[in-house]
Amino acid sequence: MSTITLTLKESPSVPLETEVITPDTVADLSRSEIAALTVYHGKRVCRLDDFFDIDGEKSEHIEIHGDLHRVRMIGKGMSRGSLSITGNVGMHLGAQMSGGTITVNGNASDWIGAEMTGGLIRIHGNGGGQIGAAYRGSLAGMRNGTILVDGTAGLEVGMRMKRGTIVIGKTVRDFAGLQMKGGTIVMLSGAEIRTGAWMNRGTIISCQPTQVMPTFAYSGAYNPTFVNVYAKHLTQYGIDLPYKVSAGTYSRYAGDMGVSGKGELLVWNPV
Amino acid sequence: MQKSKHLPAGRKDRTMVLVDIRETKSVKASDVFLQVRPGKDFELITLLRAMLREQKVTDDQIAETGLTREQCVDFLDRAKAAKFGVFFFGMGLSMTRGKHMNSAALLTLAAELNAFTKFVAMPMRGHGNVTGADVIMRWQTGYPFGITFNRGYPRYNPGEFSTVDVLVRGDTDCAFIIGADPGATMPQPAIDHMAKVPTIVLDPHVTHTSKLAKVHITTAPAGIAAPGTAYRMDEIPLPLKPAIDSPYPSDEEVVRRINEAVAQKADWLGTRPQSIQHQPIS
Amino acid sequence: MSELKIINNATCTFCGCVCDDIQLHSDGNRIHKAVKACVLGKAWFLNHTGDKKYPDAIVDGKETSVEEAIQVSADLLYDADMPLVYGMSNTTCEAQKECVALADQLCGLLDSHTSL
Amino acid sequence: MLRVTGGKVFDPANGINGEVRDLCVDQGRFVGSVDGGKTIDATGMVIFPGGVDVHTHVAGGSINFARAMTPEDHRRTQAFIRTKTRRSGIGGMAPTTFATGYLYAGMGFTTVNEAAVPVLSARHTHEELSDIPIVDKSSLVLMANNEILLDLIEKGELERAKQVLAWYVSSAKAYGVKAVNPGGVAAWKYGNDAKTLTETISGYKTLTPGNVVTNLAKLVDELGFPHPIHLHCNNLGAPGNISTTIETMKHLEGHRAHLAHLQYHAYGGDDWTTMRSEAAQLAEYFNAHPNMTTDAGAVLFGDTVTITADGPWQHLLYKLTGRKWGNLDVENETGCGIVPYTYKPSNLVNAVQWAVGLELLLLIDDPWRVFLSTDHPNGACFWRYPEIVKLLMCADFRNECMRKLPVSIMNKITLPEITREYTLYEIATIMSAGPARALGLKQKGNLGIGADADIVIYNQEDDVEHMFGHPRYVIKGGEVVIEEGEIRETPDGREFIVQPKYESDTEAFLQPLFEELYTMQFENYPVEMERIEHPDIQECVPVE
C-alpha cells in the first residue's frame, strides 16, 4: 500500500489552513500536483510545498509529521482513506468528515470531528474543546461516526450531537453533551461540571463519580443491557467499559429537566 | 422615571429584582434581592426553566443554588404576572465560568417566559460604544465579533478568532488596538504576545498597551472632543456632541488615513475569484 | 480662557447606557460641569481636557508626527501575515466603520471587546 | 455619455413593447441624442428599465438581528471576495449590506424600498442604507402602533394627528408610511393581538384597527406622499384571514393604498389542516377596486428567515417551528420578531402559500397593480426573483412544480386551473414600471427622456430563470455596474425622502408627550439631513 508522506518544514508563524490535506483531494494527484495545492498562511495564498516536504503520490493514505499545532482543517470533509499524524495538530481536524480514519499520535486542538457524519478519529493524546460539536448557530453536531480521545478533553464535547460515539479517556471539562440530541458520550474519568446541560436525548456514561446538574433526577441504579453491547463494541479499540453486575451498577439520572429532556446520565458505582 | 399607558405610576408600577452573589449598594434600589451562590447562575436559570415547565425538582436541588423554593416560586410568579419583563445582565454572568452559556441560559428563560407574558433580555454593555461595534460588524460582515477575513471574506468562530484566544495562542503577527486597553485587562500570556509582535495603539491617553506597543498615536476622545455616533446598549444610535477642542485628530481620521496608506500599496489579493457560490470551509 | 458655552442633551459614552440628557458647561478646553451625569459620567467628562498632555505619536519610544506614525502603521499592518484589529469600545461608529474596512482590506482578524 | 443600440426595448411606462430602439444617456439620464461616448451594441438583446422592489427588508434593527441569528447560513452561502476596490460580503438569507447591493444589481434591480422602519431606528437604518452600494433606496416608517398617534386618532384629533405624522416622517427622513398589523402590535404589549377590524384594541376605549386603517390612509393622502399608505393587514398568515383582508380593503375605499404581501392574507379554512387558497376571491375584489396596488409576497420552497413587526405572529411561528426566535421591542413605537424558517413542498400549509403567491400574480388582471416581491426575506430571498419570473412565464414549468406538491392540496388551490403566461412586457411591468409608479418615482421604471438611466440588458434565452438571473449588462445612472456577471463599479446610491410641512406648534405639542414616553431626548430624535448619503427630496402633492 503506497503512502503519501507530508513533513512540515517548520511550524508556521500564524495559522495555516489546509483543508486540501484529505485522501479525497490527493488520491489521484501526482507529486507535483499535490505540491501545488493551495493553502492559506494567514492572509497569504501559498502552495502546500511552501510548508511541507512531500513524498509519494496517488494514494488515499497520508502520513503527516511535524509540529502541526497551527495547521488547521486537516482531513476536513474527507470520505475515505486514512490520515496518520505524528505530532500535535491544530483545530478542525476531521471536521465534517463522512468516512475514513484519522489517527493522531499527539494532541489535537478544538473542533475535532465537528459536524462529522461518519468515520473514525482516534487521538492518542489530549483533545480540545467542541469535539464532535455543532458550529455556532448550527442545529446539529456530529450525526454519526466515532471519536476516541485517550487523554483529556475541553469544553462542550459533543455539543448538539445527534448520533455517533465519543469516548474520552481522562477528565472532560464543562458542558459535555451540551444540548445533546442523541448518540453516546463515554467519559472514562468523569467530567468537571454541567455535564449533560440542556440535553434532550442521548446517553452520557461516566465511569467515575461526576458532578450532576440539579436539573437531573435520580431514577434508580441498574445495569442496562445496551452498555453490555457497547462495552463489547469498544473492546476492539482497547477501551474497557465496566458493565458486569458483579463489578457494580450504574446510577441513572434523567434530564435535563430544564428543557424537558429525555436524556440520561449513567454514573458507574463499583461494588 | 418614564410613565406610560401601561405603567402610569412610573417606578411604583415597576418591580426590580436584583440577583447577585453579595449584597451591593444596588440592593437598596431594588424591591427583591436574590443572593445566588457563586458559580451557580447557570444551574439556577436551568432550574427556573424546569420549574416554569412544571417539572418536579427537589428542595435539595434548589438549595444547591443558594435560594429557597419560596424565592424561586415568588420570582417566577412575579415574572409571569409582569406586563413586560426585562432581564438585564452584566459581566458577573457573561464573564464567569460558563460565559456565553450563562448568557444563553438567561436569553432562553426570557424566550420561554413569553408563553406567559412579554419578556426580553438585554446585556448591560460595558464601555461606551461596544454595542456600535457589534451592530456595524453585523451589517457589514454578517457577524458580531470574532471574525477573520483571511480568505477575502468574513468568517466567524469565537474561540478561534476572538482576541484573547488569538493572542494566547500566538496566532497574530501584528496587533492594531483602538478604543481599548487590553494591556491592562487581558491575561498575561496575551499581553506578552502583544509585546512580542508589533502593536499599534490609538488612544486619547498613553495606556498600558501603548507602553508595550511599537506605535502609539494620540487621538481626540470620542464624544468629548470628537463628533460622531454611539449606540446605546439597546441598539439605539445617538449623536455625539463634542464640548472641547482637542489638539489631536479623531480616531476616524487616523484610521481612514491608515486605510488610505495601505490602499497605496501593491495588491496581494491577486488571483482570488470575485465570488464563490458555496464556501468550501466553515 | 474663552467664553463658557452650554451644550444641552449631550451624550455620555462612558458606559453602555449612553445617556443623552447631559448638560455640559465647557470653555472649549475643559468641561466644568456635567449636569445630570452620574458619578462615573462626571469623572469621564471632567477628566478630559484640550491640553496637549501626550505626544502626538510615539514610534519605538520616540516622539514623532502623526503622519510618520500612520506610515509606519500601514507598513507593519501590510507586511503582517495575520494582522489583528481589536477594541472599538471607546470610539465612534464612524471610526468603527473605518476599522472594519481596515480589517477587510488587510484580510486580517477583526474583533471587539464583546469577545472578552 | 453612452449609447445602447439595437436592443428590443420593453418600456411599459411609454408603451414600448419589444420594439428596437436606441437609448442615449448623458449625465446619468436618458437624453434624445448624444455625440460621442461609449456604445453598447445590444442587437438581439432584451432591454428593461432597472428593476424596482416595492417591498423588501434590507436594512435596520430587525434584519441586522436576523444576521446575528443565522451564522450557519452565512457559512454555507455565497461569499463576495474583497477586491482592491470592492468590500467583501456574505449573501444568503440575510445578506450583509454590501452584498445586498451586489445581489440586487446583479439581477438588474436599481431601486429598493425598505418597508419597515421604526422612527427610533431610523438613524440606524439610514446608516445601513448608505452601506448598500449601487442601488437607490427609500424607506417607510412604522406608524400604525405609535402611541401618540393612536391616542390622537382615538380622540378624533385628526388635524393634529396629520401634523404629528408629518413631523415623524420628516424627522425619520423617510419616504412614506408603513402600517403593520394596525393596533395588533400595540395590543401585543398586553400579550394580545388585533385580528378583526372592528374590535377595540387592547389598552384603548374605542379605537379599532379599522379606525387606524381608514384614518392613516386618509392622512397619507392629505399629506400627499408620493407613495400611498403601505399596509400589512391584520391577521397575517392565519387560516380564514381572507375575511379580515376584504374587510380591510373596504375600509380603504376612497383612498389610495398599497397592500403589502397579500399572499399572507388570502387564506380560507378554519385551521392549519383545512387552510386553503382564497386568492380567487381576493383577486375578484381587488380587480374591481382600482384604488389599490399590491405586491405578491410570494413564497418559494427552501430556507429563509422571517422578519416582521408582527410580534404575535412571530411568537406563534416560533412555537410551531421550535427553532430560534428573536424578539425586539421598540419602546412605544413597535416591536419585531425574527424566526428562521424552511418552506417545504411536503408541508400542506407551505404548499398552499406557494400557490397563493403565484395565483395572485396570475389572477389580478392588471400588471400595473400587482408587483413581484417575496417580502424578502419572509417568503424567500430577493435574489430568487428569477425563479418566480419563470413560474409566471412558463405554465408547463408551473405544472411540473405542482406535481411535487401533496395531492391533497389540489382541491385547496386554484393554480392548476390557471393557464395564463406572462409576457416580457408584463414582466417589465410587475418588476419595474408598476412598482416605480406605485412608489411615485417618475424617474424610475421607465426609459423615457429625463428618467434615470437605469438599464438592464439581457441575452434573450429560452431559460428565463437563467436569463433574468444573469443580465448581460446592468447600467445604473448611466454607469455600467455589472457586465457578464462581473461587478464592474460600486457607486453609492441615492436615498429618496420626503419632507412634508407641519405646523410650527407641532414640536411644542409633542415634546412634553415625548419626554414622558421616550427614553431619549426629543432634540436627539430627528435624523439630521447630513446623515443621509445623497438625499433626493421628492415632492408631496395632496391627493384630492
JSON list of N, CA and C in Angstrom, two decimals, chain A residues 215-237:
[
{"chain": "A", "resi": 215, "resn": "THR", "atom": "N", "xyz": [-30.75, 19.83, 37.73]},
{"chain": "A", "resi": 215, "resn": "THR", "atom": "CA", "xyz": [-31.94, 19.59, 36.92]},
{"chain": "A", "resi": 215, "resn": "THR", "atom": "C", "xyz": [-31.95, 18.17, 36.35]},
{"chain": "A", "resi": 216, "resn": "PHE", "atom": "N", "xyz": [-31.18, 17.26, 36.98]},
{"chain": "A", "resi": 216, "resn": "PHE", "atom": "CA", "xyz": [-31.26, 15.85, 36.62]},
{"chain": "A", "resi": 216, "resn": "PHE", "atom": "C", "xyz": [-31.89, 15.10, 37.79]},
{"chain": "A", "resi": 217, "resn": "ALA", "atom": "N", "xyz": [-32.79, 14.19, 37.49]},
{"chain": "A", "resi": 217, "resn": "ALA", "atom": "CA", "xyz": [-33.48, 13.46, 38.55]},
{"chain": "A", "resi": 217, "resn": "ALA", "atom": "C", "xyz": [-32.93, 12.04, 38.65]},
{"chain": "A", "resi": 218, "resn": "TYR", "atom": "N", "xyz": [-32.59, 11.63, 39.86]},
{"chain": "A", "resi": 218, "resn": "TYR", "atom": "CA", "xyz": [-32.10, 10.27, 40.07]},
{"chain": "A", "resi": 218, "resn": "TYR", "atom": "C", "xyz": [-33.25, 9.30, 39.81]},
{"chain": "A", "resi": 219, "resn": "SER", "atom": "N", "xyz": [-33.00, 8.28, 39.03]},
{"chain": "A", "resi": 219, "resn": "SER", "atom": "CA", "xyz": [-34.10, 7.37, 38.74]},
{"chain": "A", "resi": 219, "resn": "SER", "atom": "C", "xyz": [-33.65, 5.91, 38.84]},
{"chain": "A", "resi": 220, "resn": "GLY", "atom": "N", "xyz": [-32.87, 5.63, 39.86]},
{"chain": "A", "resi": 220, "resn": "GLY", "atom": "CA", "xyz": [-32.54, 4.23, 40.14]},
{"chain": "A", "resi": 220, "resn": "GLY", "atom": "C", "xyz": [-31.16, 3.82, 39.68]},
{"chain": "A", "resi": 221, "resn": "ALA", "atom": "N", "xyz": [-30.78, 2.61, 40.10]},
{"chain": "A", "resi": 221, "resn": "ALA", "atom": "CA", "xyz": [-29.48, 2.06, 39.72]},
{"chain": "A", "resi": 221, "resn": "ALA", "atom": "C", "xyz": [-29.72, 0.73, 39.03]},
{"chain": "A", "resi": 222, "resn": "TYR", "atom": "N", "xyz": [-29.01, 0.51, 37.92]},
{"chain": "A", "resi": 222, "resn": "TYR", "atom": "CA", "xyz": [-29.21, -0.76, 37.21]},
{"chain": "A", "resi": 222, "resn": "TYR", "atom": "C", "xyz": [-28.04, -1.01, 36.26]},
{"chain": "A", "resi": 223, "resn": "ASN", "atom": "N", "xyz": [-28.10, -2.10, 35.56]},
{"chain": "A", "resi": 223, "resn": "ASN", "atom": "CA", "xyz": [-27.06, -2.42, 34.58]},
{"chain": "A", "resi": 223, "resn": "ASN", "atom": "C", "xyz": [-27.71, -2.58, 33.21]},
{"chain": "A", "resi": 224, "resn": "PRO", "atom": "N", "xyz": [-27.83, -1.49, 32.49]},
{"chain": "A", "resi": 224, "resn": "PRO", "atom": "CA", "xyz": [-28.56, -1.55, 31.23]},
{"chain": "A", "resi": 224, "resn": "PRO", "atom": "C", "xyz": [-27.89, -2.50, 30.24]},
{"chain": "A", "resi": 225, "resn": "THR", "atom": "N", "xyz": [-28.71, -3.22, 29.51]},
{"chain": "A", "resi": 225, "resn": "THR", "atom": "CA", "xyz": [-28.20, -4.21, 28.56]},
{"chain": "A", "resi": 225, "resn": "THR", "atom": "C", "xyz": [-27.35, -3.54, 27.47]},
{"chain": "A", "resi": 226, "resn": "PHE", "atom": "N", "xyz": [-27.78, -2.37, 27.05]},
{"chain": "A", "resi": 226, "resn": "PHE", "atom": "CA", "xyz": [-27.05, -1.76, 25.92]},
{"chain": "A", "resi": 226, "resn": "PHE", "atom": "C", "xyz": [-25.61, -1.42, 26.27]},
{"chain": "A", "resi": 227, "resn": "VAL", "atom": "N", "xyz": [-25.35, -1.19, 27.55]},
{"chain": "A", "resi": 227, "resn": "VAL", "atom": "CA", "xyz": [-23.96, -0.89, 27.95]},
{"chain": "A", "resi": 227, "resn": "VAL", "atom": "C", "xyz": [-23.09, -2.12, 27.72]},
{"chain": "A", "resi": 228, "resn": "ASN", "atom": "N", "xyz": [-23.70, -3.24, 27.98]},
{"chain": "A", "resi": 228, "resn": "ASN", "atom": "CA", "xyz": [-23.06, -4.51, 27.70]},
{"chain": "A", "resi": 228, "resn": "ASN", "atom": "C", "xyz": [-22.62, -4.59, 26.23]},
{"chain": "A", "resi": 229, "resn": "VAL", "atom": "N", "xyz": [-23.56, -4.31, 25.37]},
{"chain": "A", "resi": 229, "resn": "VAL", "atom": "CA", "xyz": [-23.28, -4.34, 23.92]},
{"chain": "A", "resi": 229, "resn": "VAL", "atom": "C", "xyz": [-22.20, -3.31, 23.57]},
{"chain": "A", "resi": 230, "resn": "TYR", "atom": "N", "xyz": [-22.36, -2.14, 24.15]},
{"chain": "A", "resi": 230, "resn": "TYR", "atom": "CA", "xyz": [-21.42, -1.06, 23.89]},
{"chain": "A", "resi": 230, "resn": "TYR", "atom": "C", "xyz": [-20.01, -1.44, 24.32]},
{"chain": "A", "resi": 231, "resn": "ALA", "atom": "N", "xyz": [-19.94, -2.01, 25.52]},
{"chain": "A", "resi": 231, "resn": "ALA", "atom": "CA", "xyz": [-18.64, -2.37, 26.07]},
{"chain": "A", "resi": 231, "resn": "ALA", "atom": "C", "xyz": [-17.92, -3.35, 25.15]},
{"chain": "A", "resi": 232, "resn": "LYS", "atom": "N", "xyz": [-18.68, -4.31, 24.64]},
{"chain": "A", "resi": 232, "resn": "LYS", "atom": "CA", "xyz": [-18.07, -5.30, 23.74]},
{"chain": "A", "resi": 232, "resn": "LYS", "atom": "C", "xyz": [-17.59, -4.64, 22.46]},
{"chain": "A", "resi": 233, "resn": "HIS", "atom": "N", "xyz": [-18.40, -3.69, 21.97]},
{"chain": "A", "resi": 233, "resn": "HIS", "atom": "CA", "xyz": [-18.03, -2.96, 20.75]},
{"chain": "A", "resi": 233, "resn": "HIS", "atom": "C", "xyz": [-16.73, -2.17, 20.96]},
{"chain": "A", "resi": 234, "resn": "LEU", "atom": "N", "xyz": [-16.58, -1.60, 22.17]},
{"chain": "A", "resi": 234, "resn": "LEU", "atom": "CA", "xyz": [-15.42, -0.73, 22.41]},
{"chain": "A", "resi": 234, "resn": "LEU", "atom": "C", "xyz": [-14.14, -1.51, 22.72]},
{"chain": "A", "resi": 235, "resn": "THR", "atom": "N", "xyz": [-14.27, -2.80, 23.04]},
{"chain": "A", "resi": 235, "resn": "THR", "atom": "CA", "xyz": [-13.06, -3.56, 23.35]},
{"chain": "A", "resi": 235, "resn": "THR", "atom": "C", "xyz": [-12.12, -3.62, 22.14]},
{"chain": "A", "resi": 236, "resn": "GLN", "atom": "N", "xyz": [-12.69, -3.55, 20.92]},
{"chain": "A", "resi": 236, "resn": "GLN", "atom": "CA", "xyz": [-11.83, -3.59, 19.73]},
{"chain": "A", "resi": 236, "resn": "GLN", "atom": "C", "xyz": [-10.85, -2.41, 19.69]},
{"chain": "A", "resi": 237, "resn": "TYR", "atom": "N", "xyz": [-11.20, -1.30, 20.41]},
{"chain": "A", "resi": 237, "resn": "TYR", "atom": "CA", "xyz": [-10.29, -0.14, 20.47]},
{"chain": "A", "resi": 237, "resn": "TYR", "atom": "C", "xyz": [-9.48, -0.16, 21.76]}
]
